[in-house]
XYZ file of C-alpha atoms in Angstrom:
458
model
C 75.947 143.398 81.775
C 74.573 145.225 84.472
C 72.224 144.334 87.848
C 68.292 144.630 86.832
C 68.189 147.353 89.698
C 71.622 149.209 88.806
C 71.479 152.977 89.200
C 68.532 152.657 91.721
C 69.392 154.333 95.073
C 67.220 153.355 98.463
C 67.359 154.964 101.771
C 66.584 152.197 104.128
C 65.333 153.538 107.607
C 64.048 150.400 108.767
C 65.177 148.043 111.573
C 65.004 144.370 112.607
C 63.661 142.229 109.619
C 60.790 143.262 107.394
C 62.225 146.300 106.123
C 65.891 145.181 106.279
C 64.545 142.130 104.235
C 63.236 144.226 101.645
C 65.824 146.446 100.877
C 68.029 143.243 100.853
C 66.445 141.880 98.093
C 66.647 145.495 96.476
C 70.310 145.527 96.894
C 70.648 141.821 95.844
C 69.670 142.799 92.299
C 71.935 146.113 92.333
C 70.173 148.654 94.015
C 72.436 150.877 96.164
C 71.284 150.821 99.556
C 71.999 153.548 102.287
C 71.221 152.584 106.014
C 70.609 155.569 108.316
C 71.431 153.785 111.866
C 69.959 155.540 115.143
C 73.305 156.000 117.083
C 73.302 153.142 118.810
C 72.824 151.330 115.378
C 69.876 148.899 114.441
C 68.312 146.976 117.522
C 69.120 143.761 115.470
C 72.839 144.746 115.932
C 72.135 143.454 119.792
C 69.658 140.397 118.756
C 71.910 137.424 117.673
C 72.808 134.936 117.328
C 76.469 135.472 117.719
C 79.457 133.277 116.801
C 80.456 131.317 119.609
C 77.565 132.715 121.685
C 79.807 136.086 122.400
C 77.922 139.074 121.910
C 79.643 141.674 119.618
C 77.191 144.428 118.072
C 79.279 143.795 114.624
C 78.644 139.955 115.039
C 74.859 139.615 115.073
C 74.094 136.676 112.545
C 70.489 138.712 112.021
C 72.205 142.048 111.311
C 75.297 140.384 109.009
C 72.462 138.500 106.784
C 69.706 140.896 106.445
C 71.979 144.146 105.947
C 74.555 142.697 103.016
C 75.411 144.979 100.208
C 74.196 148.157 102.238
C 76.037 151.457 103.277
C 76.029 152.438 107.027
C 75.923 155.975 108.357
C 74.924 157.152 111.545
C 72.107 159.949 112.635
C 69.181 160.467 115.190
C 65.778 160.115 113.008
C 64.299 162.213 116.112
C 66.622 165.211 116.082
C 66.273 168.186 113.473
C 69.691 167.660 112.066
C 68.423 164.053 111.551
C 65.499 165.309 109.737
C 67.602 167.732 107.408
C 69.592 164.813 106.481
C 67.125 162.051 105.612
C 65.419 164.794 103.410
C 68.573 165.376 101.656
C 69.297 161.709 101.219
C 65.674 161.496 99.523
C 66.169 164.119 97.483
C 69.267 161.838 95.995
C 66.840 158.594 96.041
C 64.497 156.695 94.046
C 62.914 154.756 97.125
C 62.717 155.558 101.383
C 61.904 152.816 103.411
C 60.723 153.157 107.033
C 59.238 151.309 110.059
C 58.180 153.745 112.545
C 55.057 154.059 114.299
C 52.244 156.004 112.242
C 52.954 159.656 112.390
C 56.465 159.411 114.063
C 58.360 160.279 110.814
C 56.157 163.417 110.007
C 56.289 164.474 113.519
C 60.332 164.380 113.270
C 59.919 166.430 110.158
C 60.542 163.718 106.981
C 57.239 162.435 106.811
C 55.480 161.821 103.339
C 54.480 165.650 102.570
C 58.302 166.659 103.066
C 60.004 163.822 101.579
C 57.591 164.334 98.276
C 58.773 168.262 98.558
C 62.125 167.198 98.177
C 61.644 164.509 95.636
C 58.355 164.352 93.724
C 58.860 161.189 92.200
C 60.182 159.375 95.440
C 58.414 156.014 96.350
C 57.973 155.835 100.430
C 57.098 152.575 101.881
C 56.182 152.526 105.473
C 56.092 149.070 107.064
C 54.410 148.865 110.163
C 52.478 146.019 112.454
C 49.081 147.276 111.739
C 49.370 149.977 109.017
C 48.646 153.922 109.122
C 45.172 154.048 109.301
C 42.632 152.287 111.575
C 41.668 151.365 115.239
C 44.945 149.313 115.338
C 46.947 151.700 113.872
C 49.038 152.755 117.159
C 49.491 149.129 118.391
C 52.728 147.341 118.605
C 53.382 144.150 117.377
C 55.486 140.988 117.758
C 56.130 138.054 115.893
C 53.900 136.112 117.853
C 50.844 138.882 117.932
C 51.301 139.135 114.079
C 50.830 135.461 113.502
C 47.826 135.337 115.906
C 45.681 138.327 114.889
C 46.527 137.700 111.120
C 45.293 133.987 111.291
C 48.055 131.529 110.796
C 48.601 130.914 114.359
C 44.734 129.559 114.531
C 45.713 127.070 111.401
C 49.034 125.509 112.961
C 48.894 122.734 115.314
C 46.865 119.617 116.064
C 43.299 119.972 116.273
C 42.927 118.682 120.066
C 45.938 121.001 121.204
C 46.413 125.043 121.284
C 47.646 126.836 118.546
C 51.195 127.118 117.468
C 53.184 129.717 116.145
C 55.647 129.119 113.307
C 58.997 129.166 113.650
C 61.220 132.376 113.211
C 60.411 135.354 111.457
C 57.688 134.017 109.291
C 55.628 137.059 109.441
C 58.133 139.678 109.005
C 59.892 138.144 106.209
C 56.826 137.538 104.196
C 55.975 141.204 104.836
C 59.458 142.354 103.733
C 58.721 140.255 100.426
C 55.427 142.134 100.062
C 56.766 145.309 100.709
C 59.704 144.707 97.971
C 57.014 143.690 95.527
C 54.807 146.681 96.147
C 57.816 149.256 96.010
C 58.577 147.858 92.590
C 55.213 148.334 91.458
C 55.483 152.057 92.407
C 58.875 152.561 91.037
C 57.594 151.499 87.824
C 54.879 153.715 87.511
C 57.137 156.490 89.021
C 59.691 156.112 86.446
C 57.024 156.331 83.989
C 54.951 159.297 84.993
C 57.258 161.071 87.393
C 54.866 160.960 90.206
C 56.023 159.406 93.476
C 53.779 157.172 95.565
C 53.720 156.362 99.397
C 52.897 152.505 99.991
C 51.498 151.228 103.257
C 52.280 147.946 104.238
C 50.589 146.650 107.511
C 52.329 143.336 108.569
C 49.012 141.438 109.944
C 47.053 142.097 106.507
C 50.399 140.329 104.822
C 49.467 137.279 106.895
C 45.635 137.710 106.804
C 45.843 138.115 102.814
C 48.197 135.166 102.313
C 46.866 132.580 99.889
C 47.945 129.508 101.529
C 45.181 127.045 101.720
C 44.750 127.431 105.317
C 43.606 131.254 105.060
C 41.369 129.910 102.493
C 39.716 127.182 104.666
C 39.153 129.953 107.088
C 37.138 131.859 104.420
C 35.280 128.787 103.751
C 34.666 128.297 107.644
C 33.221 131.990 108.043
C 30.766 131.695 105.127
C 29.587 127.927 105.435
C 30.022 127.087 109.417
C 32.076 123.721 108.039
C 34.639 122.749 110.708
C 38.223 123.627 109.173
C 41.223 121.461 110.483
C 44.570 122.773 111.777
C 47.494 121.998 109.274
C 48.926 119.423 111.630
C 45.961 117.402 111.702
C 45.697 117.708 107.897
C 49.020 116.618 107.106
C 49.264 114.017 109.534
C 46.734 111.208 108.248
C 46.648 107.529 107.242
C 50.038 106.856 105.075
C 51.075 110.836 105.077
C 53.072 112.987 107.058
C 56.057 113.642 108.914
C 57.292 109.959 110.473
C 60.458 108.775 112.404
C 62.705 106.683 110.916
C 66.568 105.074 112.039
C 68.339 108.474 111.537
C 65.645 111.524 112.042
C 62.159 112.173 110.366
C 60.911 111.771 106.602
C 57.570 113.059 104.837
C 56.194 110.934 102.448
C 52.708 111.655 100.551
C 51.203 108.273 100.765
C 47.844 109.190 101.674
C 44.381 108.329 100.352
C 44.736 108.038 96.744
C 48.543 106.941 96.875
C 47.597 104.415 99.321
C 48.296 101.668 97.039
C 51.576 102.399 96.367
C 52.381 103.072 99.657
C 51.070 99.586 100.223
C 53.093 97.881 97.401
C 56.280 99.669 98.501
C 56.200 98.474 102.591
C 54.915 94.791 101.061
C 51.393 94.976 102.412
C 49.649 94.595 99.185
C 47.063 92.347 100.910
C 45.161 95.636 102.031
C 45.069 97.279 98.618
C 41.626 95.407 97.778
C 40.110 95.999 101.075
C 36.383 97.849 100.464
C 36.988 100.739 102.823
C 40.722 101.753 102.221
C 40.103 104.522 99.904
C 37.341 106.137 102.141
C 37.442 109.860 102.327
C 39.916 110.780 105.508
C 38.037 110.400 108.627
C 36.289 107.379 107.832
C 38.691 104.399 107.729
C 37.763 101.846 110.056
C 39.973 102.385 113.285
C 41.403 98.558 112.749
C 42.120 99.236 108.936
C 43.883 102.294 109.841
C 46.119 100.920 112.699
C 47.024 97.977 110.332
C 48.556 100.447 107.463
C 50.343 102.388 110.389
C 51.499 99.592 112.258
C 52.904 98.110 108.784
C 54.355 101.585 107.884
C 56.110 102.127 111.188
C 57.629 98.980 110.854
C 59.191 99.399 107.611
C 60.278 102.764 108.372
C 62.322 102.199 111.629
C 65.197 100.434 110.044
C 65.725 102.828 106.972
C 67.699 106.255 106.891
C 65.506 108.867 105.238
C 67.445 109.623 102.429
C 66.855 105.762 101.492
C 63.282 105.988 102.122
C 62.793 109.059 100.130
C 64.720 107.378 96.884
C 62.665 104.063 97.343
C 59.402 106.298 98.011
C 60.090 108.530 94.730
C 60.528 105.384 92.691
C 57.486 103.971 93.607
C 55.715 107.242 92.160
C 55.221 108.863 95.744
C 56.131 112.287 96.706
C 58.784 112.432 99.247
C 61.407 114.226 101.267
C 63.856 114.129 104.056
C 63.208 116.448 107.268
C 66.537 118.018 107.116
C 68.269 119.468 110.181
C 70.518 122.484 109.551
C 73.250 120.831 109.333
C 71.620 118.763 106.316
C 70.846 121.952 104.521
C 74.018 123.182 104.801
C 75.532 120.013 103.029
C 72.905 119.380 100.817
C 74.681 118.359 97.204
C 71.872 120.113 95.305
C 72.034 123.407 97.034
C 76.077 123.463 96.526
C 75.986 122.557 93.157
C 73.355 125.549 92.649
C 75.681 127.867 94.374
C 73.090 128.714 96.686
C 75.444 129.579 99.634
C 77.793 132.337 99.847
C 81.105 132.449 101.499
C 81.702 136.277 102.865
C 84.626 137.546 104.898
C 83.974 140.204 107.917
C 86.456 142.445 109.890
C 84.780 141.345 112.892
C 82.839 138.154 112.392
C 85.238 136.578 110.471
C 84.401 134.054 107.517
C 80.819 132.839 107.519
C 78.434 131.339 105.284
C 75.077 133.158 104.215
C 72.058 132.285 102.339
C 72.601 133.673 98.643
C 70.162 134.383 95.918
C 66.969 132.174 95.552
C 66.444 132.856 91.879
C 68.610 133.510 88.737
C 67.998 136.009 85.781
C 69.653 134.829 82.388
C 70.695 138.145 81.113
C 71.342 139.941 84.331
C 74.540 139.074 86.270
C 73.942 138.522 90.105
C 75.748 140.772 92.199
C 78.838 139.842 93.624
C 78.198 138.799 97.692
C 79.001 142.082 99.857
C 79.414 141.797 103.606
C 77.243 144.119 105.967
C 78.696 147.326 107.065
C 80.311 148.413 109.973
C 77.975 150.897 111.986
C 78.794 154.241 110.433
C 81.455 153.108 107.989
C 80.235 155.137 104.895
C 79.613 158.551 106.904
C 82.535 160.539 104.698
C 81.458 158.524 101.307
C 77.643 159.235 101.781
C 78.748 163.042 103.011
C 80.523 163.265 99.889
C 77.829 162.172 97.862
C 75.139 165.304 99.186
C 77.918 167.425 98.851
C 78.372 166.898 95.153
C 75.053 166.047 93.784
C 72.355 168.311 92.757
C 69.728 166.109 93.584
C 67.692 163.401 91.555
C 66.092 164.679 88.254
C 62.783 163.105 87.983
C 60.712 163.100 84.815
C 58.264 165.767 84.666
C 54.998 164.648 85.898
C 52.377 164.044 84.001
C 48.808 165.441 83.715
C 47.429 161.858 82.314
C 45.195 160.159 84.874
C 47.834 156.976 86.379
C 46.309 153.497 85.744
C 47.529 150.195 87.506
C 51.384 149.670 87.244
C 51.032 146.667 85.257
C 48.314 147.824 82.610
C 49.944 146.847 79.238
C 51.770 143.961 80.293
C 49.955 140.451 79.029
C 51.139 137.336 81.077
C 50.423 133.642 79.485
C 50.452 131.634 82.496
C 51.311 128.061 82.250
C 51.315 126.921 86.056
C 49.476 124.738 88.226
C 48.739 124.284 92.111
C 49.976 126.800 94.183
C 53.098 128.667 93.380
C 52.588 129.928 89.824
C 49.059 130.896 90.247
C 49.970 133.026 93.097
C 52.403 134.720 91.159
C 50.194 135.499 88.145
C 47.309 136.518 90.795
C 49.494 139.376 92.023
C 50.485 140.501 88.623
C 47.013 140.261 87.813
C 46.095 142.700 90.958
C 48.392 145.164 89.404
C 46.814 145.637 86.229
C 48.455 143.000 84.217
C 46.132 140.896 81.192
C 46.948 137.157 82.547
C 45.751 134.623 80.102
C 45.931 131.192 81.892
C 46.357 128.315 79.474
C 45.404 124.882 80.698
C 45.980 121.289 79.324
C 42.063 120.017 77.482
C 42.792 116.497 78.507
C 43.989 117.002 82.071
C 42.460 119.042 84.864
C 44.748 121.310 87.271
C 44.864 119.309 90.197
C 43.792 122.301 92.205
C 40.549 122.046 90.306
C 39.881 118.715 91.650
C 41.128 118.914 95.356
C 39.147 117.773 97.928
C 36.254 116.345 95.653
C 33.007 116.191 97.365
C 34.313 117.120 101.123
C 35.029 120.786 101.127
C 33.739 123.217 98.854
C 37.329 124.780 98.065
C 36.573 125.352 94.237
C 32.967 126.826 94.444
C 32.473 130.384 92.760
């Protein structure tokens, strides 16, 4: 059996996080990803973290993670020789990914028109902070500014404090995933029609368009004027949210309609029949809130997080430990499912990497491969260019093109967030999605926040 993307060639002209993550997703499913790097290499080679905190351009943890499976060759994208080299690579490829400033590739001689002339069926995906058009197109963007202008920053943190940035490269990874999905949609249509496409991915739009409930809340606030609480304040309510315990922190969802279960668990059944216990969040009397929270803290204090989780789940409460990085790496469930890959690298040594995040029942997972050394595959790629006449794509059709997933029917049997988000994306790309719901039980999201917020109107 072959990988899902075996035979697909990708030219990855991106740097840092978003683009390399997009091409990593494609490479992990079998695509041949060629990574032309500038003479001093992808900037992420200098970002780290580095094993033992010792700087080395071949030992950056970020680069090693994001560039597995790929082949490296050095060229200067701003030179005439580099442009000629890129056009030659594009003639052999199905996909080109790039993340230079709008207009830069065209000025250097390998913009959309030049690449399409070399390969009419090519899919070009351009990833920039603010897109190829609009008043912000020339602006640079960092993780902090992208989260701020896209919306997520405003929704995180406690209500009476400053907004908080989500940790790490959240905006970039999200945009990389979006770019990979959009690229596959365009590739599907290209393979059917013989016509390529140019995809414009703006990192800040990926944030503003996220289906997370906090973005929905912001939309509600814009149209109704209702105050929208930040995520920190919304999660930390009576009996729910992250709390300290003996060996760290734990999250038990024991608030509101689950409070009776929590009170039985912590031995305070006497509070269950209090007439104001089930008031909407924010309207419970302070003395009752203090009684619940004090009893809860006393119960949590001497217990380990995994024992708390086991007891809470046995009581019908959703619960999970707040894992440290060490906890995540040692988690027995991850180990049984083979989440981690052990890969040897000639410069970085043997390291453990995040592996696949999903399994395909009929397509084998690609054998883990290390990230390339700088310019490691120059000879092999030159041999490829010297021996191949170029990609022979299907002749372009004169039939007007529809959406990539037109004609695809999806039966959706999902609830709450993740599944409906997937099918919404499929529907936006043209699929006919038929949603199946049980007749005797509402989807929980249909009755969320009844009476307090109009999140289900329309």
